[in-house]
mmCIF file of C-alpha atoms in Angstrom:
data_model
loop_
_atom_site.group_PDB
_atom_site.id
_atom_site.type_symbol
_atom_site.label_atom_id
_atom_site.label_comp_id
_atom_site.label_asym_id
_atom_site.label_seq_id
_atom_site.Cartn_x
_atom_site.Cartn_y
_atom_site.Cartn_z
ATOM 1 C CA MET A 527 -21.567 21.162 18.660
ATOM 2 C CA ALA A 528 -20.502 22.276 15.179
ATOM 3 C CA THR A 529 -23.026 23.858 12.866
ATOM 4 C CA THR A 530 -23.600 22.541 9.360
ATOM 5 C CA GLY A 531 -21.466 25.344 7.895
ATOM 6 C CA GLU A 532 -18.595 24.545 10.279
ATOM 7 C CA ARG A 533 -18.769 20.851 9.393
ATOM 8 C CA GLU A 534 -18.671 21.655 5.663
ATOM 9 C CA ASN A 535 -15.623 23.890 6.134
ATOM 10 C CA ALA A 536 -13.886 21.145 8.108
ATOM 11 C CA ARG A 537 -14.389 18.718 5.220
ATOM 12 C CA ASN A 538 -12.621 20.919 2.661
ATOM 13 C CA TRP A 539 -9.199 19.482 3.506
ATOM 14 C CA THR A 540 -7.580 16.570 5.266
ATOM 15 C CA PHE A 541 -4.093 15.853 6.552
ATOM 16 C CA LEU A 542 -3.642 12.942 4.149
ATOM 17 C CA THR A 543 -3.880 13.052 0.368
ATOM 18 C CA ASN A 544 -6.054 10.734 -1.686
ATOM 19 C CA HIS A 545 -2.898 8.762 -2.467
ATOM 20 C CA GLY A 546 -2.375 8.228 1.259
ATOM 21 C CA HIS A 547 -6.007 7.236 1.750
ATOM 22 C CA VAL A 548 -5.863 4.714 -1.119
ATOM 23 C CA LEU A 549 -2.639 3.218 0.236
ATOM 24 C CA LEU A 550 -4.215 2.829 3.665
ATOM 25 C CA ALA A 551 -7.407 1.306 2.256
ATOM 26 C CA ILE A 552 -5.336 -1.272 0.363
ATOM 27 C CA ALA A 553 -3.202 -1.921 3.464
ATOM 28 C CA ARG A 554 -6.363 -2.745 5.366
ATOM 29 C CA ASN A 555 -7.716 -4.989 2.616
ATOM 30 C CA PRO A 556 -5.134 -6.115 0.036
ATOM 31 C CA THR A 557 -7.753 -7.918 -2.072
ATOM 32 C CA ALA A 558 -10.268 -5.062 -2.174
ATOM 33 C CA ARG A 559 -11.867 -4.153 -5.467
ATOM 34 C CA LEU A 560 -10.948 -0.663 -6.666
ATOM 35 C CA ARG A 561 -14.643 0.153 -6.657
ATOM 36 C CA ASP A 562 -14.678 -0.494 -2.905
ATOM 37 C CA VAL A 563 -11.426 1.452 -2.366
ATOM 38 C CA ALA A 564 -12.885 4.384 -4.293
ATOM 39 C CA ASP A 565 -16.045 4.332 -2.165
ATOM 40 C CA GLU A 566 -14.039 4.197 1.060
ATOM 41 C CA VAL A 567 -11.786 7.101 0.021
ATOM 42 C CA GLY A 568 -14.540 9.168 -1.566
ATOM 43 C CA VAL A 569 -13.143 9.350 -5.086
ATOM 44 C CA THR A 570 -14.288 7.970 -8.419
ATOM 45 C CA GLU A 571 -13.228 4.504 -9.492
ATOM 46 C CA ARG A 572 -11.225 6.071 -12.312
ATOM 47 C CA ALA A 573 -9.383 8.276 -9.800
ATOM 48 C CA ALA A 574 -8.643 5.228 -7.630
ATOM 49 C CA GLN A 575 -7.245 3.429 -10.694
ATOM 50 C CA ALA A 576 -4.988 6.362 -11.501
ATOM 51 C CA ILE A 577 -3.759 6.579 -7.907
ATOM 52 C CA VAL A 578 -2.997 2.852 -7.801
ATOM 53 C CA ALA A 579 -1.103 3.222 -11.079
ATOM 54 C CA ASP A 580 0.918 6.100 -9.556
ATOM 55 C CA LEU A 581 1.673 4.081 -6.394
ATOM 56 C CA GLU A 582 2.639 1.025 -8.460
ATOM 57 C CA ALA A 583 4.867 3.029 -10.826
ATOM 58 C CA GLU A 584 6.759 4.534 -7.862
ATOM 59 C CA GLY A 585 7.196 1.148 -6.134
ATOM 60 C CA TYR A 586 4.872 1.689 -3.173
ATOM 61 C CA LEU A 587 2.770 -1.324 -4.094
ATOM 62 C CA GLN A 588 2.748 -4.284 -6.444
ATOM 63 C CA ARG A 589 -0.373 -5.599 -8.148
ATOM 64 C CA THR A 590 -0.722 -9.348 -8.738
ATOM 65 C CA ARG A 591 -3.573 -10.945 -10.652
ATOM 66 C CA VAL A 592 -5.221 -13.755 -8.659
ATOM 67 C CA GLY A 593 -8.021 -15.334 -10.655
ATOM 68 C CA ARG A 594 -10.393 -12.538 -11.605
ATOM 69 C CA ARG A 595 -9.165 -10.137 -8.923
ATOM 70 C CA ASN A 596 -6.076 -8.182 -8.019
ATOM 71 C CA GLU A 597 -4.089 -8.641 -4.856
ATOM 72 C CA TYR A 598 -1.800 -5.877 -3.685
ATOM 73 C CA THR A 599 1.466 -6.149 -1.831
ATOM 74 C CA LEU A 600 2.718 -2.982 -0.184
ATOM 75 C CA ASN A 601 6.312 -1.827 0.093
ATOM 76 C CA PRO A 602 6.583 -0.406 3.622
ATOM 77 C CA SER A 603 10.235 0.585 3.108
ATOM 78 C CA GLY A 604 9.283 3.168 0.458
ATOM 79 C CA ARG A 605 10.144 6.712 1.490
ATOM 80 C CA PHE A 606 7.769 9.680 1.655
ATOM 81 C CA ARG A 607 8.116 11.914 -1.406
ATOM 82 C CA HIS A 608 8.082 15.321 0.249
ATOM 83 C CA PRO A 609 11.530 16.522 1.409
ATOM 84 C CA ALA A 610 10.178 17.310 4.898
ATOM 85 C CA GLU A 611 9.324 13.624 5.446
ATOM 86 C CA ALA A 612 11.780 11.926 3.061
ATOM 87 C CA ASP A 613 13.690 10.445 5.999
ATOM 88 C CA ARG A 614 10.627 8.382 7.027
ATOM 89 C CA GLN A 615 9.283 5.145 5.581
ATOM 90 C CA VAL A 616 5.705 4.760 4.398
ATOM 91 C CA GLY A 617 5.509 1.731 6.681
ATOM 92 C CA ASP A 618 5.478 4.099 9.650
ATOM 93 C CA LEU A 619 2.226 5.604 8.361
ATOM 94 C CA LEU A 620 0.775 2.172 7.605
ATOM 95 C CA ALA A 621 1.597 0.944 11.094
ATOM 96 C CA LEU A 622 -0.054 4.024 12.610
ATOM 97 C CA PHE A 623 -3.350 3.582 10.747
ATOM 98 C CA THR A 624 -3.696 -0.189 10.381
ATOM 99 C CA GLU A 625 -4.338 -2.771 13.052
ATOM 100 C CA GLU A 626 -1.867 -5.338 11.795
ATOM 101 C CA PRO A 627 1.820 -4.452 11.674
ATOM 102 C CA VAL A 628 3.115 -4.237 8.100
ATOM 103 C CA ALA A 629 6.136 -6.455 7.403
ATOM 104 C CA GLY A 630 9.346 -4.498 7.028
ATOM 105 C CA THR A 631 8.151 -1.523 9.075
ATOM 106 C CA THR A 632 10.647 0.155 11.359
ATOM 107 C CA SER A 633 9.647 1.948 14.521
#
């Protein structure tokens, strides 16, 4: 069993960035409020807003106003930004971490 210190050290980094976590949270719930996305990811609401703006500007998601809420549509054919993964589509990651297959994903 890990001690408290070992658990704290393990929490200092993750394999996915906050951008990846936000994208996955939205994939799981496309009508989620950013407040809820921020809580799930562990960032401030302002940080979640900035991340969504980044993802939208780069074409990874589209925001549509539905009544008083936003609904998000993801682009699974978007490519990873790092050269080491640029040959892979974001949909591959979404399919790995979401229960429902994302339309347009290739395996």
